[in-house]
Amino acid sequence: MMTFIDVKTTAPDFNLALEQYVFDRMPRDRGYFMLWQNDNAIIVGRHQNTMAEINEAFVREHGIRVVRRLSGGGAVYHDLGNLNFTYIVDAAGGMQLDMKLFCQPVADALKALGVQAEVNGRNDITIDGQKFSGNAQYVREGRVMHHGTIMFDSNLSIVGQALRVDKEKMASKGVQSVRSRVTTVRPHLQKDVALEEFKALLVEKMFAGVDMEKYELTEGDLAAVEKLRQERYGTWEWNYGASPAGTLNRRKRVEGCGTVEACLLVERGVIASVSFKGDFFSAVEPEELEETFVGLRPAREELERALEGVDVSQYFSGLDRGTFLDILCGD
């Protein structure tokens, strides 16, 4: 028996909490298939360093949410032009990961709609060699959660900017994403349809002849998911703090000051140490400022609070507080 859950929310932290709830708490005598969307979000893999995967300034400026998922793999961008799918079923063959088992039905359904989609490489589905679907899996206790993206009508310019990181600015032990040429599904359809119609067609083609029932989440389900969201997926500690250690290297030349370099060692999402160097002049040694940032998250609002009442120009002659914050945040 396959149970279909058509998710109504677009909050990324809630939706990832819902995936885990279905995986952990729903009856195991059946499989589940979910379709869901997230409003502007970057979803990072379980073993990644979040700061190494995102364009932090762009993400902050555009209000893009950043959430860590349970499965491994690379970071992906979600918007309302993107459709996500999730299988939660018994793991065939024990605990081995098998991406193609779940990717191929999506490719076959798209072929039935006139789109020449192919499962390509380790975990991608492509059209003419261009990626439109990234996939990942989480396996535990004989069950597998397979989830993937289908970029139906996503804003590809935002995808590139949100995930664009200058690798010289971040040295990380986390698993790095592999960037690929990307496309969207909609231009390749023989007949143009809106996303809601595409969802219905996708389910129809993927599960033709399969016994499927629809499940509506109860108030109890929603309350339990919300609790999990608050405890895990909505927290800095999970989304950033669970990252492997890494070093943020910030460098900028400022007219009237010189070059200022800041090196921030980040462990479990907070600054463990910071050091400054460059060809600037100072009335007070910058080392006296370094301890100010230890224990703080490398988030602009938190660093800004720490600098309240601090005359930055005493440490970096010719530098104002706003520009100093730009340096610390990589803006």
Coordinates of C-alpha atoms in Angstrom, one line a residue:
M1 CA 0.0 0.0 0.0
M2 CA 1.3 3.5 -0.9
T3 CA 0.0 6.5 1.0
F4 CA 0.1 9.9 -0.7
I5 CA 0.6 13.1 1.4
D6 CA 0.0 16.3 -0.5
V7 CA 1.8 18.9 1.7
K8 CA 0.1 22.3 2.0
T9 CA 2.8 24.3 3.8
T10 CA 5.7 26.0 2.1
A11 CA 7.8 26.6 5.3
P12 CA 11.1 24.7 4.8
D13 CA 11.8 24.0 8.4
F14 CA 8.3 22.7 8.9
N15 CA 8.4 20.5 5.8
L16 CA 11.7 18.9 6.7
A17 CA 10.3 18.3 10.2
L18 CA 7.3 16.7 8.5
E19 CA 9.6 14.3 6.5
Q20 CA 11.2 13.1 9.7
Y21 CA 7.9 12.8 11.5
V22 CA 6.5 10.6 8.7
F23 CA 9.8 8.5 8.7
D24 CA 9.9 8.1 12.5
R25 CA 6.3 8.1 13.6
M26 CA 3.9 7.0 10.9
P27 CA 2.9 3.3 10.6
R28 CA 5.5 1.2 8.9
D29 CA 3.1 -1.2 7.3
R30 CA 3.0 0.9 4.1
G31 CA 5.0 3.3 2.0
Y32 CA 4.6 7.0 1.7
F33 CA 4.9 9.4 -1.2
M34 CA 4.9 13.2 -0.5
L35 CA 4.9 16.2 -2.8
W36 CA 5.8 19.5 -1.3
Q37 CA 7.2 23.0 -2.0
N38 CA 9.4 25.4 -0.1
D39 CA 9.4 29.1 -0.4
N40 CA 12.9 30.6 -1.0
A41 CA 15.3 28.3 0.8
I42 CA 18.6 26.6 0.6
I43 CA 18.6 23.0 1.9
V44 CA 22.1 21.8 2.9
G45 CA 23.2 18.2 3.3
R46 CA 23.7 16.5 6.6
H47 CA 27.5 16.5 6.5
Q48 CA 28.0 20.0 5.0
N49 CA 29.4 23.2 6.4
T50 CA 26.5 25.6 5.9
M51 CA 28.7 28.7 5.6
A52 CA 30.8 27.0 2.9
E53 CA 27.7 26.4 0.7
I54 CA 25.8 29.7 0.7
N55 CA 26.4 33.2 -0.5
E56 CA 25.8 34.6 2.9
A57 CA 25.3 38.3 2.0
F58 CA 22.9 37.4 -0.9
V59 CA 20.9 35.0 1.3
R60 CA 20.5 37.5 4.1
E61 CA 19.5 40.3 1.7
H62 CA 16.9 38.2 0.0
G63 CA 15.4 36.6 3.1
I64 CA 16.3 33.1 1.9
R65 CA 15.9 30.4 4.6
V66 CA 18.7 27.9 5.3
V67 CA 17.8 24.5 6.7
R68 CA 19.8 21.3 7.1
R69 CA 18.2 18.0 6.1
L70 CA 18.8 14.5 7.5
S71 CA 20.3 13.0 4.3
G72 CA 23.8 13.6 2.9
G73 CA 24.7 15.1 -0.5
G74 CA 25.0 18.7 -1.6
A75 CA 23.1 21.9 -1.1
V76 CA 20.1 22.7 -3.3
Y77 CA 18.0 25.8 -3.8
H78 CA 14.2 25.7 -3.5
D79 CA 11.6 28.2 -4.5
L80 CA 7.9 28.0 -5.5
G81 CA 8.9 27.0 -9.0
N82 CA 10.5 23.9 -7.6
L83 CA 8.6 20.7 -6.7
N84 CA 10.0 18.3 -4.1
F85 CA 9.1 14.6 -3.8
T86 CA 9.8 12.1 -1.0
Y87 CA 9.5 8.4 -0.8
I88 CA 9.5 6.7 2.6
V89 CA 9.5 2.9 2.2
D90 CA 11.2 -0.3 3.3
A91 CA 14.8 -0.4 2.2
A92 CA 15.2 -3.0 -0.5
G93 CA 18.3 -5.1 0.0
G94 CA 18.9 -4.0 3.5
M95 CA 20.8 -0.7 4.1
Q96 CA 22.3 -0.1 0.7
L97 CA 21.6 3.3 -1.0
D98 CA 19.9 2.9 -4.4
M99 CA 19.2 6.3 -6.0
K100 CA 18.1 4.9 -9.4
L101 CA 15.3 2.9 -7.9
F102 CA 13.5 6.1 -7.0
C103 CA 14.8 8.4 -9.7
Q104 CA 13.9 6.2 -12.6
P105 CA 10.1 6.5 -12.1
V106 CA 10.4 10.3 -12.2
A107 CA 12.3 10.1 -15.4
D108 CA 9.9 7.6 -16.9
A109 CA 6.9 9.8 -15.9
L110 CA 8.5 12.8 -17.6
K111 CA 9.2 10.8 -20.7
A112 CA 5.5 10.0 -20.9
L113 CA 4.9 13.7 -20.9
G114 CA 7.3 14.2 -23.8
V115 CA 10.4 15.2 -21.8
Q116 CA 13.6 13.3 -22.5
A117 CA 14.7 12.9 -18.9
E118 CA 17.5 10.5 -17.9
V119 CA 19.0 9.4 -14.6
N120 CA 22.6 10.6 -14.8
G121 CA 25.5 10.1 -12.6
R122 CA 25.3 9.4 -8.9
N123 CA 22.1 11.2 -8.0
D124 CA 20.9 13.5 -10.8
I125 CA 18.1 13.5 -13.3
T126 CA 18.9 15.5 -16.4
I127 CA 17.5 16.8 -19.7
D128 CA 20.1 17.1 -22.5
G129 CA 22.9 16.7 -19.9
Q130 CA 21.5 19.6 -17.8
K131 CA 20.4 18.9 -14.2
F132 CA 16.9 19.6 -13.1
S133 CA 16.7 17.1 -10.2
G134 CA 19.1 16.5 -7.3
N135 CA 18.4 13.5 -5.0
A136 CA 19.5 12.2 -1.6
Q137 CA 18.7 9.4 0.7
Y138 CA 18.6 8.6 4.4
V139 CA 18.5 5.0 5.6
R140 CA 17.9 3.8 9.1
E141 CA 16.4 0.7 10.7
G142 CA 15.4 -0.9 7.4
R143 CA 13.6 2.1 6.1
V144 CA 14.7 4.6 3.4
M145 CA 13.8 8.2 2.9
H146 CA 14.5 9.3 -0.7
H147 CA 13.9 12.9 -1.6
G148 CA 14.5 14.9 -4.7
T149 CA 13.9 18.2 -6.4
I150 CA 12.2 18.8 -9.7
M151 CA 13.0 22.3 -10.9
F152 CA 9.8 22.9 -12.9
D153 CA 9.9 26.7 -13.3
S154 CA 12.6 27.9 -10.8
N155 CA 14.4 31.2 -11.1
L156 CA 17.8 29.9 -12.2
S157 CA 19.5 33.3 -11.8
I158 CA 18.7 33.1 -8.0
V159 CA 19.9 29.5 -7.9
G160 CA 23.3 30.6 -9.1
Q161 CA 23.7 33.6 -6.9
A162 CA 22.4 32.0 -3.7
L163 CA 24.8 29.0 -3.9
R164 CA 27.7 30.9 -5.3
V165 CA 30.6 30.9 -2.7
D166 CA 34.2 32.2 -3.1
K167 CA 36.0 29.1 -2.0
E168 CA 39.0 31.2 -1.0
K169 CA 36.8 32.7 1.7
M170 CA 35.9 29.4 3.4
A171 CA 38.2 26.5 4.2
S172 CA 36.0 23.7 5.4
K173 CA 36.1 20.0 6.3
G174 CA 32.5 19.6 5.2
V175 CA 31.4 17.8 2.1
Q176 CA 31.4 20.3 -0.8
S177 CA 28.6 20.5 -3.3
V178 CA 29.3 19.8 -7.0
R179 CA 27.9 22.6 -9.2
S180 CA 26.3 21.5 -12.4
R181 CA 24.7 23.1 -15.5
V182 CA 21.0 23.3 -14.7
T183 CA 17.7 23.6 -16.5
T184 CA 14.0 23.6 -15.7
V185 CA 11.3 21.1 -16.9
R186 CA 8.6 23.5 -18.1
P187 CA 10.3 24.6 -21.4
H188 CA 10.8 21.0 -22.4
L189 CA 7.1 19.9 -22.1
Q190 CA 5.3 19.2 -25.3
K191 CA 2.2 21.0 -23.9
D192 CA 2.7 23.9 -21.4
V193 CA 1.0 23.3 -18.1
A194 CA 1.0 25.1 -14.7
L195 CA 2.7 23.5 -11.8
E196 CA -0.5 22.3 -10.1
E197 CA -1.5 20.4 -13.3
F198 CA 2.0 19.1 -13.6
K199 CA 1.8 17.7 -10.1
A200 CA -1.4 15.8 -10.9
L201 CA 0.1 14.4 -14.1
L202 CA 3.3 13.4 -12.4
V203 CA 1.5 11.3 -9.8
E204 CA -0.8 9.8 -12.4
K205 CA 2.1 8.7 -14.5
M206 CA 4.3 7.5 -11.7
F207 CA 1.7 5.4 -9.9
A208 CA -0.5 4.1 -12.7
G209 CA -1.9 0.8 -11.5
V210 CA -0.6 1.3 -7.9
D211 CA -3.0 1.0 -5.0
M212 CA -2.7 4.5 -3.4
E213 CA -4.7 6.2 -0.7
K214 CA -4.5 9.9 0.3
Y215 CA -3.8 10.9 3.9
E216 CA -4.7 14.2 5.5
L217 CA -2.5 15.2 8.4
T218 CA -4.4 15.4 11.7
E219 CA -4.2 18.1 14.3
G220 CA -2.1 15.7 16.4
D221 CA 0.3 15.1 13.4
L222 CA 0.7 18.9 12.9
A223 CA 1.3 19.6 16.5
A224 CA 4.0 16.9 16.7
V225 CA 5.7 18.2 13.5
E226 CA 5.6 21.8 14.9
K227 CA 7.4 20.5 18.1
L228 CA 10.1 18.9 16.0
R229 CA 10.5 22.0 14.0
Q230 CA 11.0 24.1 17.1
E231 CA 13.4 21.6 18.6
R232 CA 15.5 21.0 15.5
Y233 CA 14.8 22.4 12.0
G234 CA 14.1 25.9 13.2
T235 CA 17.2 26.3 15.2
W236 CA 20.6 27.8 14.5
E237 CA 22.2 24.9 16.3
W238 CA 21.0 22.4 13.7
N239 CA 21.1 24.4 10.6
Y240 CA 24.5 26.1 11.2
G241 CA 25.9 24.7 14.5
A242 CA 25.9 21.1 13.3
S243 CA 28.5 22.0 10.6
P244 CA 32.0 20.6 10.7
A245 CA 34.7 23.1 11.8
G246 CA 35.8 25.6 9.2
T247 CA 37.7 28.9 8.7
L248 CA 36.1 32.0 7.3
N249 CA 38.7 34.2 5.5
R250 CA 37.6 37.8 5.0
R251 CA 39.7 40.3 3.1
K252 CA 39.0 43.8 1.8
R253 CA 41.0 46.9 0.8
V254 CA 39.4 50.1 2.0
E255 CA 40.4 53.5 0.7
G256 CA 42.1 55.6 3.5
C257 CA 42.6 52.5 5.7
G258 CA 44.4 49.8 3.7
T259 CA 43.9 46.0 3.5
V260 CA 42.2 44.4 6.4
E261 CA 42.0 40.6 6.7
A262 CA 39.9 38.7 9.3
C263 CA 40.3 35.0 9.9
L264 CA 37.5 33.4 11.9
L265 CA 37.7 29.9 13.1
V266 CA 34.1 28.6 13.4
E267 CA 33.3 25.5 15.4
R268 CA 29.7 24.2 15.9
G269 CA 28.4 27.4 14.4
V270 CA 30.1 29.9 16.7
I271 CA 33.4 31.8 16.5
A272 CA 36.2 29.9 18.4
S273 CA 38.9 32.5 17.5
V274 CA 39.5 35.4 15.3
S275 CA 42.7 37.1 14.1
F276 CA 43.4 40.3 12.1
K277 CA 46.2 41.2 9.7
G278 CA 46.8 43.6 6.9
D279 CA 48.7 46.8 6.1
F280 CA 46.5 49.1 8.2
F281 CA 47.6 51.4 11.0
S282 CA 46.2 51.3 14.5
A283 CA 46.2 53.3 17.7
V284 CA 45.2 50.3 19.7
E285 CA 46.3 46.8 18.9
P286 CA 43.5 44.7 17.1
E287 CA 44.4 41.7 19.3
E288 CA 42.5 43.5 22.1
L289 CA 39.3 43.4 19.9
E290 CA 39.6 39.7 19.0
E291 CA 38.1 38.3 22.2
T292 CA 35.0 40.4 21.7
F293 CA 33.8 37.9 19.0
V294 CA 34.6 34.5 20.7
G295 CA 31.5 32.5 21.3
L296 CA 29.3 34.5 19.0
R297 CA 27.6 33.3 15.8
P298 CA 29.1 34.8 12.7
A299 CA 25.8 36.5 11.9
R300 CA 25.8 40.2 11.1
E301 CA 23.2 41.2 13.7
E302 CA 25.1 39.4 16.5
L303 CA 28.4 40.9 15.5
E304 CA 26.8 44.4 15.2
R305 CA 25.5 44.1 18.8
A306 CA 29.0 43.2 20.0
L307 CA 30.4 46.3 18.5
E308 CA 28.0 48.7 20.1
G309 CA 30.0 51.6 21.6
V310 CA 33.3 50.4 20.1
D311 CA 35.4 52.9 18.2
V312 CA 36.6 50.7 15.4
S313 CA 38.9 53.4 14.0
Q314 CA 41.1 53.0 17.1
Y315 CA 41.9 49.5 15.9
F316 CA 41.9 50.1 12.2
S317 CA 42.7 53.7 11.3
G318 CA 40.3 55.1 8.7
L319 CA 37.8 52.3 9.0
D320 CA 34.2 52.8 10.2
R321 CA 32.0 50.3 12.0
G322 CA 29.7 49.5 9.0
T323 CA 32.6 48.7 6.7
F324 CA 34.3 46.6 9.4
L325 CA 31.1 44.6 9.7
D326 CA 31.1 44.2 5.9
I327 CA 34.5 42.7 6.2
L328 CA 33.6 40.3 9.0
C329 CA 30.5 39.1 7.2
G330 CA 32.2 38.8 3.8
D331 CA 29.9 41.5 2.2

